[in-house]
Short mmCIF file of C-alpha atoms in Angstrom, two decimals:
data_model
loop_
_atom_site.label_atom_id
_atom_site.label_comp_id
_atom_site.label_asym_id
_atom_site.label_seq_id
_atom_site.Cartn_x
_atom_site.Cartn_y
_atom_site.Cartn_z
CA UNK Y 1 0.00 0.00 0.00
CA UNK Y 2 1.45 3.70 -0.65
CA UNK Y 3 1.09 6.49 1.37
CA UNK Y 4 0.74 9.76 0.25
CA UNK Y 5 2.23 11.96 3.15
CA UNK Y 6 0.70 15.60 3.68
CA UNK Y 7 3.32 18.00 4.16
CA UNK Y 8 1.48 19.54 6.34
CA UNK Y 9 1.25 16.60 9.35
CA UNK Y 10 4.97 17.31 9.80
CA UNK Y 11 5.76 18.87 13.18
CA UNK Y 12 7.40 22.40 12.72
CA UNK Y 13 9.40 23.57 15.18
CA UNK Y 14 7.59 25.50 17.83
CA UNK Y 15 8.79 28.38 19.97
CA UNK Y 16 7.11 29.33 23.40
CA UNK Y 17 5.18 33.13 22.90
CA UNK Y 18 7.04 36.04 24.39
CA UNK Y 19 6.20 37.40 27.16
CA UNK Y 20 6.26 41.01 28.32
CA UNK Y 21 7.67 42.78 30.80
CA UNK Y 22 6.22 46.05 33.13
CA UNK Y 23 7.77 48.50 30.66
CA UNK Y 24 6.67 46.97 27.39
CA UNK Y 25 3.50 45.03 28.02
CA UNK Y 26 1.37 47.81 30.12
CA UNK Y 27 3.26 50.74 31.12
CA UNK Y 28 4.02 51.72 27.77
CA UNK Y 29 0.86 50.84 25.84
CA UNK Y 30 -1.27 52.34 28.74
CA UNK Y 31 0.78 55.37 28.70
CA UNK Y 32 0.53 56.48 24.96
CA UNK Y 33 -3.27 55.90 24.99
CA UNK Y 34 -3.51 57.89 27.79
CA UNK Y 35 -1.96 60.12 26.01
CA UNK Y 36 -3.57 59.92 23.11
CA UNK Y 37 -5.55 61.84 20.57
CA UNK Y 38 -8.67 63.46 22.86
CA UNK Y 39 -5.65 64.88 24.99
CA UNK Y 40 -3.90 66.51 22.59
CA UNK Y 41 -7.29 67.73 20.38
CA UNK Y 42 -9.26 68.73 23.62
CA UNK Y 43 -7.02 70.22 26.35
CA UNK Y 44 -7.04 73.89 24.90
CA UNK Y 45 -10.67 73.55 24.11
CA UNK Y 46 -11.62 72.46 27.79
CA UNK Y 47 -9.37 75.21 29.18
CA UNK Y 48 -11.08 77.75 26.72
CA UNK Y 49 -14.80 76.95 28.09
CA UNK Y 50 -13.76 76.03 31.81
CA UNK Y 51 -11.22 78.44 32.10
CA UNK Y 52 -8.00 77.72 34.49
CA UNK Y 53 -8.93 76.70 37.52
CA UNK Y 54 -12.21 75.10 35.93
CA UNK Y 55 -9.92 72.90 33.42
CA UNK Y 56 -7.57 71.47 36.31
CA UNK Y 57 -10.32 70.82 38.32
CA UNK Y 58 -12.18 68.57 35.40
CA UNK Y 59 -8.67 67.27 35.24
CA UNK Y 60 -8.67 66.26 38.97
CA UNK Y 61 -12.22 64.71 38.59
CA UNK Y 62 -11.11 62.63 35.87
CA UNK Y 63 -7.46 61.66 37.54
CA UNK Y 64 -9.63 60.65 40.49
CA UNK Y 65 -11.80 58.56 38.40
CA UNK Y 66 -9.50 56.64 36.61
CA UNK Y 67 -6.96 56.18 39.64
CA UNK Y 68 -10.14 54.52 41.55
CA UNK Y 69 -10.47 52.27 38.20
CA UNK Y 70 -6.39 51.37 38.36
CA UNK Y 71 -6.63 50.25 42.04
CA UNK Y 72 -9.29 47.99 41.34
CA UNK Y 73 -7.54 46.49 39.04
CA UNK Y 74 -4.35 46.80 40.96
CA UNK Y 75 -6.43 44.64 44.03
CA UNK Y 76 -7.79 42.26 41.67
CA UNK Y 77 -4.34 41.31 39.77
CA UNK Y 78 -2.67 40.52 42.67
CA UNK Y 79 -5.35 38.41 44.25
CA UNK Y 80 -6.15 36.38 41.15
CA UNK Y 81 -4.23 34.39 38.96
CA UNK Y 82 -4.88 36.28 35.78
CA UNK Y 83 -4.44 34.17 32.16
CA UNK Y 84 -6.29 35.43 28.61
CA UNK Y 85 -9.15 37.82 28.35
CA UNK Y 86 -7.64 40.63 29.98
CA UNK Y 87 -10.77 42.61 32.24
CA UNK Y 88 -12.97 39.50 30.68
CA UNK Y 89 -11.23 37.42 32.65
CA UNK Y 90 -11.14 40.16 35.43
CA UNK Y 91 -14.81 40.69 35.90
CA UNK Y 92 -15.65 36.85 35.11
CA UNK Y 93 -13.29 35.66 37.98
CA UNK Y 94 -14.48 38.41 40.49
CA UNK Y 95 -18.60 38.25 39.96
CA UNK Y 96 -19.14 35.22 37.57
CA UNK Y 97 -18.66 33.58 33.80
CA UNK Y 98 -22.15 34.99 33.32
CA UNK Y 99 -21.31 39.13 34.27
CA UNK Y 100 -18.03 38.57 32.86
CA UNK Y 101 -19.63 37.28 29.38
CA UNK Y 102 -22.53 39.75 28.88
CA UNK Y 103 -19.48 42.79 29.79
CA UNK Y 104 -17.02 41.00 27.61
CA UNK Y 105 -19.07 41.68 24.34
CA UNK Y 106 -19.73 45.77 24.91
CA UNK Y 107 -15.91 45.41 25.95
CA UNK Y 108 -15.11 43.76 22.31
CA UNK Y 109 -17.53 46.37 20.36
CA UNK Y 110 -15.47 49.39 22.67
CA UNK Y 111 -12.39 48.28 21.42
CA UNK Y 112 -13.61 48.88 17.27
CA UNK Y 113 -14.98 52.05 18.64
CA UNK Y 114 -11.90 53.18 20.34
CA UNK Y 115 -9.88 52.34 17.00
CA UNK Y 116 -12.32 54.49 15.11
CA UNK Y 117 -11.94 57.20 17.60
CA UNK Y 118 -8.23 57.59 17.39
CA UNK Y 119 -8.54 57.32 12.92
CA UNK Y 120 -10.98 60.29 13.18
CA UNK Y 121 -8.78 62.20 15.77
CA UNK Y 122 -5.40 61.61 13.43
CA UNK Y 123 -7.29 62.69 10.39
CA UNK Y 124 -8.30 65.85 12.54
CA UNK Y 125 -4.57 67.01 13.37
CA UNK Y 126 -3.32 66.18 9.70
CA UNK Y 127 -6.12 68.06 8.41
CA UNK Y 128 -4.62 70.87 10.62
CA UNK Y 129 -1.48 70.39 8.47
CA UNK Y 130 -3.05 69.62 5.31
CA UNK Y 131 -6.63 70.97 4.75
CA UNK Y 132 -6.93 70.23 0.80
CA UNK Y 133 -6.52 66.48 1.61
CA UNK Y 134 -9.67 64.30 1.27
CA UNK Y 135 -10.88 63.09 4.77
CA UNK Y 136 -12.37 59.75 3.61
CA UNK Y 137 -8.43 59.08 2.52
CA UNK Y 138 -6.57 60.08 4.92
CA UNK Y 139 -9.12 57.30 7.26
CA UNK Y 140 -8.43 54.50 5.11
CA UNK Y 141 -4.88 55.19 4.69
CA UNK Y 142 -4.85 55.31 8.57
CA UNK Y 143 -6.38 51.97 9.02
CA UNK Y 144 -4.76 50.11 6.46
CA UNK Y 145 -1.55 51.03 8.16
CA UNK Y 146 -3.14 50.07 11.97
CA UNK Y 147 -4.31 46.78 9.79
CA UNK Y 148 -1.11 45.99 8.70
CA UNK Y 149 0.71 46.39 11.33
CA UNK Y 150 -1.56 44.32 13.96
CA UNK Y 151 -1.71 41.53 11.40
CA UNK Y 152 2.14 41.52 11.68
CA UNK Y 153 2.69 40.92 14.91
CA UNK Y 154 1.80 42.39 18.65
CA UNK Y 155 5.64 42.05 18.79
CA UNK Y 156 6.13 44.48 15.55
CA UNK Y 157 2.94 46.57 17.05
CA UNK Y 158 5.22 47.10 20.36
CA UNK Y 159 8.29 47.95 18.49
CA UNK Y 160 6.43 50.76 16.38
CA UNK Y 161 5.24 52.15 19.95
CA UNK Y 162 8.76 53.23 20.87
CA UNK Y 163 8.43 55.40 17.88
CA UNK Y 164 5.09 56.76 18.56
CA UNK Y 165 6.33 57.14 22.51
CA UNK Y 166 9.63 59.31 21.00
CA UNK Y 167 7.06 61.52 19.28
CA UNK Y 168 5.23 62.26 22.07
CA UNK Y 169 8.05 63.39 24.17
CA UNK Y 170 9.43 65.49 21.51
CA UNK Y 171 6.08 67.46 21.83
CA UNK Y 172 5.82 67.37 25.10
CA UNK Y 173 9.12 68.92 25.38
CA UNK Y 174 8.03 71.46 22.70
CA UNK Y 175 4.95 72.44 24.68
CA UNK Y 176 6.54 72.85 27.60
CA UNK Y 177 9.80 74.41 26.30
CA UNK Y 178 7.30 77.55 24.27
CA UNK Y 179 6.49 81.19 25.85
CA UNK Y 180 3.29 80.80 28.10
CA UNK Y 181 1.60 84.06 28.56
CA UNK Y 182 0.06 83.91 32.09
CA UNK Y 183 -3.08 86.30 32.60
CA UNK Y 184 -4.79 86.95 36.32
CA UNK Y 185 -8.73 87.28 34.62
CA UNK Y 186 -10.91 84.59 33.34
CA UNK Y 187 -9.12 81.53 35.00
CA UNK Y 188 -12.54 80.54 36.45
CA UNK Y 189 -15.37 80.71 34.22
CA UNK Y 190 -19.38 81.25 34.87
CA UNK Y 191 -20.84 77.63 34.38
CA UNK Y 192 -24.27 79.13 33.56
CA UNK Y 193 -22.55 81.41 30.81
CA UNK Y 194 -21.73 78.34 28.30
CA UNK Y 195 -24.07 79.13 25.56
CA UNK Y 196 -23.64 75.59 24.47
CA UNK Y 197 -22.76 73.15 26.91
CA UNK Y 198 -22.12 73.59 31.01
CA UNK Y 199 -19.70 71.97 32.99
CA UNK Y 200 -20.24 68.09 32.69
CA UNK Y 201 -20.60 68.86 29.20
CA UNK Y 202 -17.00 70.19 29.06
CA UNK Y 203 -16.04 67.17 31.39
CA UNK Y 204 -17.80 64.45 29.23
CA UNK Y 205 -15.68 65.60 26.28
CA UNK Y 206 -12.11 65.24 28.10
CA UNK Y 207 -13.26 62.34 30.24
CA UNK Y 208 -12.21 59.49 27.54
CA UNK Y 209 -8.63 61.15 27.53
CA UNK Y 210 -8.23 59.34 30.89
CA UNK Y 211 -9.65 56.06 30.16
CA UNK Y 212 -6.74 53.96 27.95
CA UNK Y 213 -5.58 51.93 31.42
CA UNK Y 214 -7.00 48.72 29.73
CA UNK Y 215 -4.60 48.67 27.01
CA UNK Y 216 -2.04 47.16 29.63
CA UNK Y 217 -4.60 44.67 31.10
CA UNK Y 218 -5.56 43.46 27.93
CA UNK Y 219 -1.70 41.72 27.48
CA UNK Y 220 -2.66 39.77 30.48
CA UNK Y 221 -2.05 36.42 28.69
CA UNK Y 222 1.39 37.78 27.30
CA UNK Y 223 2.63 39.05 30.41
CA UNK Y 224 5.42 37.30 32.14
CA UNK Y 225 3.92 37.82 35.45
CA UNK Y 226 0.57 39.73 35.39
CA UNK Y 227 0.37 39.73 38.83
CA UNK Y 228 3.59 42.28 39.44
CA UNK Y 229 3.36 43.42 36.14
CA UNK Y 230 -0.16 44.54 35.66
CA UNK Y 231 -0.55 46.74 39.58
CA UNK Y 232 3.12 48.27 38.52
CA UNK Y 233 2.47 49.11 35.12
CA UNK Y 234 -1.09 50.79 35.10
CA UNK Y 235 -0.09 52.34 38.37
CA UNK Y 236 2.58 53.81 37.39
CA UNK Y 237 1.16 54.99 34.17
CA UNK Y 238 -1.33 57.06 35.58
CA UNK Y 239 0.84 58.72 37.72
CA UNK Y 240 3.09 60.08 35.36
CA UNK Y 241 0.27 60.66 32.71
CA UNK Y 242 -1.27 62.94 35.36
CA UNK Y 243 2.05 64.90 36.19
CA UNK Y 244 2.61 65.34 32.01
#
């Protein structure tokens, strides 16, 4: 009797996953999304309707917020043995497979929703740059590129952070190294004045600016020891977020 073989059925050599460290697996994914495009479009806009003192203070709020949300998670990843799933897994070890499932979907459909969110805000600062440029481009250029590199590899995603983290710096650095023209009136603005929106509208519009501490606890699975690395990394991210 012959055999016909299938290439295929050969073993191929297999090589354990990586796994991430503090630095590379949370800190610095939570940190640039933190970071990230409602910061940079909105923080002029809320200090324009809030004024001064009104802006740090929806700053505050928000800080408060999300540092609640990190020591949750800080209490919960060192008390549980976390694996794949990320705050699925979270929520499903701490109140049940059946609260953890019906979260886990609006979770999934947040994370589209999130990429869209960061497309439209890109397009909005190159269209600062560039204003003849069509808009409709300049989206799918933007997520064929996200595509392309997430089908690659979360390895090749991480190493195209470092570039995006340089970036940021750099204008960090720029904003903070430019003339600042201080003035003593208007640093606390009449809530009731806003002819469109009034305080928790201005808040509601920066709030998401403060909310990219999952991106860390998503790479639960991929983490070398989620435990240390998860309370460290989203701790420590928020901290220095809040003092940039």
């Amino acid at each position: 009797m012959i055999r016909f073989l299938n290439p295929l059925s050969f073993n191929s050599p297999t090589y354990p996953p990586k796994k991430y460290d503090t630095f590379e697996g949370v800190f610095k994914p939570t940190l640039l999304t933190i970071l990230g495009a409602i910061m940079y479009l909105r923080i002029g806009w809320v200090v324009g309707n809030a004024g001064l003192f009104g802006g740090l203070a929806i700053v505050l709020l928000s800080v408060s917020i999300t540092l609640a949300t990190g020591l949750s998670i800080a209490s919960i990843a060192t008390n549980t043995r976390m694996g794949e799933g990320g705050p699925y897994a979270m929520i499903s070890k701490s109140l049940g497979l059946e609260i953890g499932g019906s979260v886990g979907l609006p979770l999934f459909v947040s994370q589209a929703l999130a990429a869209a969110m960061y497309i439209f805000g890109f397009r909005e600062g190159w269209l600062f740059l560039f204003r003849d440029h069509s808009p409709l481009v300049i989206d799918l250029v933007a997520f064929l590129f996200i595509f392309i590199i997430a089908y690659i590899s979360a390895y090749f995603a991480f190493r195209v952070q470092y570039l995006v983290l340089i970036l940021i710096i750099l204008s960090l650095i720029s904003i903070f190294s430019s003339s600042i023209t201080w003035e003593t009136t208007g640093t606390w603005q009449d809530w009731g004045d806003f002819p469109n929106t009034n305080f928790w509208g201005v808040f509601a519009v920066f709030f998401p600016a403060t909310t990219g501490i999952m991106s860390g606890v998503n790479m639960s699975g991929e983490l070398k020891n989620s435990r240390k690395n998860i309370p460290i990394g989203t701790l420590s991210a928020i901290g220095l977020s809040r003092v940039c």
